[in-house]
Structures are given as structure tokens and as C-alpha cells.
Amino acid sequence: MTTPTVFWEPRVYQGELAELAQVRADLARDLTGFDPDLVDTLRLCASELHANAVRYTDPERLYGEVIRILSMPDERTLRLSFSDSGGGGGIPRIPSERTEDEWDRAEGQRGLLLLENLAREWGHVRLAPWADLGTCVWATFDVDTAAVPTGLRPFVFTD
């Protein structure tokens, strides 16, 4: 039995918000041929994930970078992930301790809530649980199999 999986080239960015335009442009280029609405959704989520990764990356740390990974684990799923380089000490979570009035006035910490509503699912994993070496936040998105562009080169793994 074989399982097709498509991996795009990982993208590495400096741990700075100034990289956001490049992140969005790279993602649009990598997803050429996919449904434009899906690409827009992923670009919006990528903006939030990149901003969160920057927040938890220490830019003064050697290799203070953010890494973007894009893949299709199966023909119906796109998986987008961003990994920070650690140093921020935080765990991704949707804040729940705010009152409704505080949420109305809040400008920050809405990115994961956005992700929660646009992605099929999302989660995170510590890159090294014994040290603050970074966190990978990932999200999966549904893809219409009839709208997948031709010419994607899958890596084929056999059991």
C-alpha cells in the first residue's frame, strides 16, 4: 500500500514581523493553481501563525528564525505549520479568561481563535520538551480533490 504525500520546500524566515509580506507571497506562489479562496484562507492563517511564531522567537538567539512547512498528507488535506526558535516560553492557547467586554476591546490574541474557525483542526507540539527550543503550530485545511492542480510531485512511501 502506498500513501502519496506532497511536500513543498520548507521556508525559513528571520524572526521578525517585517518578513510577513514575503511569507504571504511565498505561500501564494507555492499554492499556484489551488482554489483562490483556499489560498486566501491559508494566507490569512499564515499571517497569524507567523506573527505568533515571531512573538515566541528570541531574535537575539542564534538562528532566531521561523520555519514554514507546507504539505499534503493526503489528496484532501493541506497542512500548514510554523515553528518558532524558542526563547519566548509560551504555549499556544486561545485565551478563555476574558469577559465579553474585554474581548470586544482586545486587539491581540485573536489569531488562534481565527485559526480555530478557519482550519479543520489545529494543534501544537514542543520541538524539544526538555528545553525551550521552539514550538510548532500546525493547522489542516480541506481541499477539493477535483481542484488540486496537476503536476504536484508526491513522495511515495511504502509500508
PDB file of N, CA and C in Angstrom, residues 31-68:
ATOM      1  N   LEU A  31       1.183  27.791  -3.702  1.00  0.00           N
ATOM      2  CA  LEU A  31      -0.166  27.247  -3.896  1.00  0.00           C
ATOM      3  C   LEU A  31      -0.792  27.665  -5.232  1.00  0.00           C
ATOM      4  N   THR A  32       0.036  28.060  -6.182  1.00  0.00           N
ATOM      5  CA  THR A  32      -0.463  28.410  -7.515  1.00  0.00           C
ATOM      6  C   THR A  32      -1.279  27.250  -8.074  1.00  0.00           C
ATOM      7  N   GLY A  33      -2.472  27.576  -8.562  1.00  0.00           N
ATOM      8  CA  GLY A  33      -3.330  26.563  -9.156  1.00  0.00           C
ATOM      9  C   GLY A  33      -4.401  26.039  -8.215  1.00  0.00           C
ATOM     10  N   PHE A  34      -4.255  26.268  -6.927  1.00  0.00           N
ATOM     11  CA  PHE A  34      -5.282  25.857  -5.971  1.00  0.00           C
ATOM     12  C   PHE A  34      -6.418  26.873  -5.986  1.00  0.00           C
ATOM     13  N   ASP A  35      -7.554  26.508  -5.419  1.00  0.00           N
ATOM     14  CA  ASP A  35      -8.709  27.388  -5.323  1.00  0.00           C
ATOM     15  C   ASP A  35      -8.307  28.710  -4.670  1.00  0.00           C
ATOM     16  N   PRO A  36      -8.572  29.848  -5.330  1.00  0.00           N
ATOM     17  CA  PRO A  36      -8.160  31.148  -4.781  1.00  0.00           C
ATOM     18  C   PRO A  36      -8.717  31.430  -3.379  1.00  0.00           C
ATOM     19  N   ASP A  37      -9.934  30.974  -3.088  1.00  0.00           N
ATOM     20  CA  ASP A  37     -10.487  31.186  -1.745  1.00  0.00           C
ATOM     21  C   ASP A  37      -9.689  30.410  -0.697  1.00  0.00           C
ATOM     22  N   LEU A  38      -9.283  29.195  -1.047  1.00  0.00           N
ATOM     23  CA  LEU A  38      -8.466  28.396  -0.134  1.00  0.00           C
ATOM     24  C   LEU A  38      -7.111  29.064   0.075  1.00  0.00           C
ATOM     25  N   VAL A  39      -6.521  29.566  -0.995  1.00  0.00           N
ATOM     26  CA  VAL A  39      -5.225  30.249  -0.887  1.00  0.00           C
ATOM     27  C   VAL A  39      -5.356  31.482   0.007  1.00  0.00           C
ATOM     28  N   ASP A  40      -6.418  32.259  -0.172  1.00  0.00           N
ATOM     29  CA  ASP A  40      -6.629  33.435   0.683  1.00  0.00           C
ATOM     30  C   ASP A  40      -6.779  33.035   2.150  1.00  0.00           C
ATOM     31  N   THR A  41      -7.508  31.956   2.417  1.00  0.00           N
ATOM     32  CA  THR A  41      -7.677  31.475   3.786  1.00  0.00           C
ATOM     33  C   THR A  41      -6.335  31.073   4.381  1.00  0.00           C
ATOM     34  N   LEU A  42      -5.539  30.341   3.616  1.00  0.00           N
ATOM     35  CA  LEU A  42      -4.233  29.927   4.118  1.00  0.00           C
ATOM     36  C   LEU A  42      -3.302  31.116   4.316  1.00  0.00           C
ATOM     37  N   ARG A  43      -3.366  32.101   3.443  1.00  0.00           N
ATOM     38  CA  ARG A  43      -2.528  33.300   3.606  1.00  0.00           C
ATOM     39  C   ARG A  43      -2.907  34.055   4.879  1.00  0.00           C
ATOM     40  N   LEU A  44      -4.195  34.158   5.157  1.00  0.00           N
ATOM     41  CA  LEU A  44      -4.640  34.811   6.388  1.00  0.00           C
ATOM     42  C   LEU A  44      -4.159  34.039   7.614  1.00  0.00           C
ATOM     43  N   CYS A  45      -4.336  32.730   7.604  1.00  0.00           N
ATOM     44  CA  CYS A  45      -3.883  31.910   8.727  1.00  0.00           C
ATOM     45  C   CYS A  45      -2.361  31.945   8.854  1.00  0.00           C
ATOM     46  N   ALA A  46      -1.660  31.955   7.728  1.00  0.00           N
ATOM     47  CA  ALA A  46      -0.197  32.041   7.764  1.00  0.00           C
ATOM     48  C   ALA A  46       0.250  33.351   8.400  1.00  0.00           C
ATOM     49  N   SER A  47      -0.470  34.425   8.121  1.00  0.00           N
ATOM     50  CA  SER A  47      -0.130  35.713   8.744  1.00  0.00           C
ATOM     51  C   SER A  47      -0.200  35.609  10.258  1.00  0.00           C
ATOM     52  N   GLU A  48      -1.256  34.997  10.751  1.00  0.00           N
ATOM     53  CA  GLU A  48      -1.431  34.847  12.196  1.00  0.00           C
ATOM     54  C   GLU A  48      -0.386  33.901  12.786  1.00  0.00           C
ATOM     55  N   LEU A  49      -0.138  32.784  12.103  1.00  0.00           N
ATOM     56  CA  LEU A  49       0.841  31.819  12.618  1.00  0.00           C
ATOM     57  C   LEU A  49       2.248  32.395  12.615  1.00  0.00           C
ATOM     58  N   HIS A  50       2.586  33.127  11.556  1.00  0.00           N
ATOM     59  CA  HIS A  50       3.914  33.745  11.502  1.00  0.00           C
ATOM     60  C   HIS A  50       4.058  34.779  12.624  1.00  0.00           C
ATOM     61  N   ALA A  51       3.030  35.614  12.804  1.00  0.00           N
ATOM     62  CA  ALA A  51       3.090  36.631  13.862  1.00  0.00           C
ATOM     63  C   ALA A  51       3.247  35.987  15.235  1.00  0.00           C
ATOM     64  N   ASN A  52       2.529  34.891  15.481  1.00  0.00           N
ATOM     65  CA  ASN A  52       2.676  34.192  16.760  1.00  0.00           C
ATOM     66  C   ASN A  52       4.072  33.603  16.906  1.00  0.00           C
ATOM     67  N   ALA A  53       4.589  33.017  15.830  1.00  0.00           N
ATOM     68  CA  ALA A  53       5.927  32.428  15.896  1.00  0.00           C
ATOM     69  C   ALA A  53       6.971  33.499  16.172  1.00  0.00           C
ATOM     70  N   VAL A  54       6.816  34.664  15.564  1.00  0.00           N
ATOM     71  CA  VAL A  54       7.740  35.775  15.810  1.00  0.00           C
ATOM     72  C   VAL A  54       7.681  36.187  17.274  1.00  0.00           C
ATOM     73  N   ARG A  55       6.483  36.225  17.808  1.00  0.00           N
ATOM     74  CA  ARG A  55       6.311  36.628  19.217  1.00  0.00           C
ATOM     75  C   ARG A  55       7.084  35.712  20.157  1.00  0.00           C
ATOM     76  N   TYR A  56       7.163  34.434  19.811  1.00  0.00           N
ATOM     77  CA  TYR A  56       7.811  33.468  20.695  1.00  0.00           C
ATOM     78  C   TYR A  56       9.206  33.066  20.236  1.00  0.00           C
ATOM     79  N   THR A  57       9.771  33.822  19.316  1.00  0.00           N
ATOM     80  CA  THR A  57      11.149  33.604  18.884  1.00  0.00           C
ATOM     81  C   THR A  57      12.011  34.726  19.438  1.00  0.00           C
ATOM     82  N   ASP A  58      13.102  34.366  20.037  1.00  0.00           N
ATOM     83  CA  ASP A  58      14.053  35.357  20.536  1.00  0.00           C
ATOM     84  C   ASP A  58      14.960  35.737  19.377  1.00  0.00           C
ATOM     85  N   PRO A  59      14.792  36.932  18.783  1.00  0.00           N
ATOM     86  CA  PRO A  59      15.589  37.301  17.611  1.00  0.00           C
ATOM     87  C   PRO A  59      17.075  37.451  17.926  1.00  0.00           C
ATOM     88  N   GLU A  60      17.416  37.618  19.192  1.00  0.00           N
ATOM     89  CA  GLU A  60      18.827  37.731  19.589  1.00  0.00           C
ATOM     90  C   GLU A  60      19.491  36.360  19.687  1.00  0.00           C
ATOM     91  N   ARG A  61      18.696  35.320  19.760  1.00  0.00           N
ATOM     92  CA  ARG A  61      19.212  33.955  19.870  1.00  0.00           C
ATOM     93  C   ARG A  61      19.803  33.537  18.525  1.00  0.00           C
ATOM     94  N   LEU A  62      20.884  32.810  18.558  1.00  0.00           N
ATOM     95  CA  LEU A  62      21.462  32.266  17.336  1.00  0.00           C
ATOM     96  C   LEU A  62      20.384  31.483  16.596  1.00  0.00           C
ATOM     97  N   TYR A  63      20.249  31.716  15.325  1.00  0.00           N
ATOM     98  CA  TYR A  63      19.218  31.090  14.497  1.00  0.00           C
ATOM     99  C   TYR A  63      17.817  31.461  14.988  1.00  0.00           C
ATOM    100  N   GLY A  64      17.590  32.713  15.331  1.00  0.00           N
ATOM    101  CA  GLY A  64      16.269  33.187  15.748  1.00  0.00           C
ATOM    102  C   GLY A  64      15.350  33.274  14.546  1.00  0.00           C
ATOM    103  N   GLU A  65      14.911  32.114  14.060  1.00  0.00           N
ATOM    104  CA  GLU A  65      14.170  32.033  12.810  1.00  0.00           C
ATOM    105  C   GLU A  65      12.782  31.447  13.018  1.00  0.00           C
ATOM    106  N   VAL A  66      11.980  31.616  11.992  1.00  0.00           N
ATOM    107  CA  VAL A  66      10.664  30.991  11.899  1.00  0.00           C
ATOM    108  C   VAL A  66      10.688  30.108  10.655  1.00  0.00           C
ATOM    109  N   ILE A  67      10.211  28.889  10.790  1.00  0.00           N
ATOM    110  CA  ILE A  67      10.217  27.942   9.675  1.00  0.00           C
ATOM    111  C   ILE A  67       8.785  27.606   9.294  1.00  0.00           C
ATOM    112  N   ARG A  68       8.490  27.713   7.999  1.00  0.00           N
ATOM    113  CA  ARG A  68       7.174  27.335   7.481  1.00  0.00           C
ATOM    114  C   ARG A  68       7.281  26.023   6.729  1.00  0.00           C
TER     115      ARG A  68
END
